[in-house]
Coordinates of C-alpha atoms in Angstrom, one line a residue:
M25 CA -66.5 14.9 -34.4
A26 CA -64.3 17.9 -35.2
L27 CA -65.1 20.3 -37.5
H28 CA -62.8 21.9 -39.7
D29 CA -63.4 25.1 -41.6
P30 CA -62.0 24.9 -45.4
P31 CA -59.5 27.9 -46.0
D32 CA -61.0 31.8 -46.1
S33 CA -64.5 30.4 -44.9
G34 CA -65.0 32.6 -42.2
G35 CA -64.2 30.1 -39.8
A36 CA -63.3 32.7 -36.8
D37 CA -66.3 34.8 -37.5
F38 CA -68.2 31.5 -37.0
E39 CA -66.3 30.5 -34.0
A40 CA -66.4 34.1 -32.6
A41 CA -70.5 33.7 -33.1
G42 CA -70.5 30.6 -31.2
A43 CA -68.6 32.0 -28.3
S44 CA -71.2 35.2 -28.2
G45 CA -73.9 32.7 -28.2
A46 CA -72.7 30.7 -25.3
S47 CA -72.0 34.1 -23.5
D48 CA -75.3 35.3 -24.4
A49 CA -77.0 32.4 -22.9
N50 CA -74.6 32.6 -19.8
A51 CA -75.7 35.9 -19.1
S52 CA -79.4 35.0 -19.5
D53 CA -79.3 32.1 -17.0
A54 CA -77.5 34.5 -14.7
A55 CA -80.5 37.3 -15.2
A56 CA -83.1 35.0 -14.6
I57 CA -81.6 33.5 -11.1
T58 CA -81.2 37.0 -10.0
R59 CA -84.8 38.0 -11.2
S60 CA -85.8 35.0 -9.6
R61 CA -84.8 36.2 -6.5
R62 CA -87.8 38.8 -6.5
E63 CA -90.1 37.3 -9.0
P64 CA -90.0 33.5 -7.9
A65 CA -91.7 32.6 -11.3
A66 CA -88.7 33.5 -13.3
F67 CA -87.1 30.7 -12.2
A68 CA -89.1 28.6 -14.9
E69 CA -86.9 29.9 -17.8
I70 CA -84.2 27.9 -15.9
F71 CA -86.4 25.0 -15.7
H72 CA -87.6 25.3 -19.5
R73 CA -84.0 25.6 -20.4
H74 CA -82.1 22.9 -18.9
F75 CA -84.8 20.3 -17.7
T76 CA -84.2 18.2 -20.5
A77 CA -80.5 17.9 -20.3
I78 CA -80.7 17.2 -16.7
H79 CA -83.6 14.6 -17.2
G80 CA -81.4 12.6 -19.7
Y81 CA -78.2 12.7 -17.4
V82 CA -80.2 11.2 -14.8
A83 CA -81.9 8.7 -16.9
R84 CA -78.5 7.5 -18.2
R85 CA -77.2 6.8 -15.0
L86 CA -80.2 5.4 -13.1
G87 CA -82.8 4.6 -15.7
A88 CA -86.0 6.2 -16.7
D89 CA -87.8 5.5 -14.0
A90 CA -85.7 7.1 -11.6
A91 CA -85.3 10.1 -13.9
D92 CA -88.5 12.1 -13.6
D93 CA -88.7 12.1 -9.8
I94 CA -84.7 13.0 -9.3
A95 CA -84.9 15.5 -12.1
A96 CA -87.9 17.4 -10.4
E97 CA -86.1 17.2 -7.3
T98 CA -82.9 18.8 -8.8
F99 CA -85.0 22.0 -9.6
L100 CA -87.0 22.1 -6.9
T101 CA -83.5 21.9 -4.5
A102 CA -81.8 24.6 -7.2
F103 CA -85.5 26.8 -6.7
R104 CA -84.9 26.5 -2.9
K105 CA -81.1 27.3 -2.9
R106 CA -80.9 30.1 -5.8
D107 CA -79.8 32.8 -3.2
R108 CA -76.7 30.8 -3.0
F109 CA -76.1 30.8 -6.6
D110 CA -73.3 33.4 -8.0
P111 CA -74.3 35.0 -11.0
A112 CA -70.9 35.9 -11.8
R113 CA -70.3 32.4 -12.5
G114 CA -73.0 32.7 -15.6
T115 CA -74.2 29.2 -16.7
V116 CA -76.1 27.4 -14.4
R117 CA -75.3 24.3 -15.6
P118 CA -72.5 23.1 -13.6
W119 CA -74.6 23.9 -10.5
L120 CA -77.7 22.2 -11.6
Y121 CA -75.6 19.2 -12.5
G122 CA -73.7 18.9 -9.3
I123 CA -77.1 19.1 -7.4
A124 CA -78.4 16.2 -9.8
T125 CA -75.1 14.2 -8.9
R126 CA -75.2 14.7 -5.4
L127 CA -78.9 13.4 -5.7
I128 CA -78.0 10.6 -7.7
G129 CA -75.1 9.7 -5.0
L130 CA -78.2 9.2 -2.3
H131 CA -79.2 6.0 -4.9
R132 CA -75.7 4.9 -5.6
R133 CA -76.9 1.1 -4.4
S134 CA -79.4 1.4 -7.3
E135 CA -76.9 2.9 -10.0
G136 CA -74.6 -0.1 -8.8
R137 CA -77.4 -2.6 -9.5
R138 CA -78.4 -1.2 -12.7
Y139 CA -75.2 -1.3 -14.1
R140 CA -74.3 -5.1 -12.6
A141 CA -77.8 -5.9 -14.4
L142 CA -76.7 -4.5 -17.6
A143 CA -74.0 -6.3 -17.0
R144 CA -75.6 -9.5 -17.4
T145 CA -77.3 -8.6 -20.8
P146 CA -75.8 -10.0 -23.9
A147 CA -72.7 -7.9 -25.2
Q148 CA -72.6 -6.1 -28.1
P149 CA -69.4 -4.9 -29.9
F150 CA -68.0 -1.6 -29.7
E151 CA -67.8 0.6 -32.5
D152 CA -64.6 2.7 -32.0
G153 CA -64.5 6.3 -33.4
H154 CA -68.6 7.2 -32.4
E155 CA -68.2 9.9 -30.6
D156 CA -71.6 9.3 -28.6
V157 CA -70.6 5.7 -27.6
V158 CA -70.7 5.9 -24.0
T159 CA -74.0 7.9 -24.0
A160 CA -75.5 5.6 -25.8
R161 CA -74.2 2.5 -24.0
V162 CA -74.9 4.1 -20.8
T163 CA -78.7 3.9 -21.1
A164 CA -81.2 1.7 -19.2
G165 CA -81.4 -0.5 -22.0
G166 CA -78.6 -0.1 -24.3
A167 CA -75.1 -0.4 -21.9
G168 CA -72.4 -2.9 -23.4
A169 CA -72.0 -5.5 -20.8
E170 CA -68.2 -4.9 -20.2
L171 CA -68.9 -1.3 -20.1
A172 CA -71.3 -1.6 -17.8
D173 CA -69.4 -3.8 -15.2
A174 CA -66.7 -1.4 -15.5
L175 CA -68.4 1.5 -14.3
A176 CA -70.2 -0.7 -11.6
R177 CA -66.4 -1.3 -10.4
L178 CA -65.4 2.4 -10.4
P179 CA -65.5 4.5 -7.1
R180 CA -68.3 6.8 -7.2
G181 CA -65.9 9.8 -7.1
D182 CA -64.2 8.8 -10.5
R183 CA -67.5 7.7 -11.9
D184 CA -68.8 11.1 -11.2
V185 CA -66.2 13.0 -13.2
L186 CA -66.4 10.6 -15.8
L187 CA -70.0 10.5 -16.6
L188 CA -70.0 14.5 -15.7
V189 CA -67.5 14.6 -18.7
A190 CA -68.8 12.0 -21.2
L191 CA -72.5 12.6 -20.7
A192 CA -72.9 16.0 -19.6
D193 CA -70.5 17.4 -22.0
L194 CA -68.8 19.4 -18.8
S195 CA -65.3 21.0 -18.9
Y196 CA -62.8 20.2 -16.3
E197 CA -63.6 23.6 -14.6
E198 CA -67.4 23.0 -14.8
V199 CA -66.9 19.6 -13.4
G200 CA -64.8 21.0 -10.5
Q201 CA -67.7 23.4 -10.0
A202 CA -70.3 20.9 -10.1
L203 CA -68.5 18.7 -7.6
G204 CA -66.9 21.1 -5.3
I205 CA -63.2 20.1 -6.3
K206 CA -60.3 21.4 -7.8
T207 CA -59.6 20.8 -11.7
G208 CA -56.5 19.3 -11.0
T209 CA -58.3 16.7 -8.8
V210 CA -60.8 16.2 -11.7
A211 CA -58.2 15.6 -14.3
S212 CA -56.4 13.2 -11.9
R213 CA -59.8 11.3 -11.4
L214 CA -60.4 11.4 -14.8
H215 CA -57.2 9.9 -15.5
R216 CA -57.8 6.8 -13.1
A217 CA -61.5 6.2 -14.5
R218 CA -59.9 6.1 -17.8
R219 CA -57.0 4.0 -17.2
R220 CA -59.2 1.3 -14.8
L221 CA -62.0 1.5 -18.0
R222 CA -59.2 0.5 -20.3
E223 CA -57.8 -2.3 -17.9
S224 CA -61.2 -3.5 -17.4
L225 CA -62.3 -3.6 -21.6
G226 CA -59.2 -5.2 -22.2
G227 CA -57.0 -2.4 -23.7
T228 CA -60.2 -0.7 -25.6
N229 CA -61.8 2.4 -23.9
P230 CA -64.7 4.0 -25.4
T231 CA -64.2 7.1 -23.1
L232 CA -60.7 8.2 -24.6
I233 CA -62.8 9.9 -27.4
V234 CA -64.1 12.5 -25.0
E235 CA -60.8 14.6 -24.7
E236 CA -60.4 18.0 -23.0
T237 CA -57.2 20.3 -22.1
P238 CA -57.6 21.7 -18.5
A239 CA -58.1 25.3 -18.7

């Protein structure tokens, strides 16, 4: 949902404040990682700040039963490899989502089976215009049959890009960081995934609402 400020409402100040808040959070992530190299207990800040989001992302892709273990493994892996994180990158979100996505990849057969099972559930009509339609549908119990089947048919790389944008709300640049690919590759994979979904859904592509201009 786009937010529009009325004239003379201080919208510029609001946007500046939002950017400042994001910058502060990024700096806080970097500081916590740096401190955890000397004081391992400091990594708990990263866990508490990001676990819920990572857990939700995994749950929407593999189901709630697998989410606890894989989300926990994501943070265990991050803790063990924290020396590899470059604090200059600021936020750890792309890094954490990248780890989670690679772990999900080890369970790609389970993900495919899950989507195929969801595809056999009674179809529900799409509600065009809802920004969270993909997030709402790609869940253990709520994916539309057509969408689930279309997702199951996507190549893994294309599906990873699509769902990091749709579910994790990452920018093209952040998706590239998460997967270790160029921004242009992110854009081409996302375009291809959306086109295939559109074809599979008979011209209706709910992910078109997730738009971003590459940086």
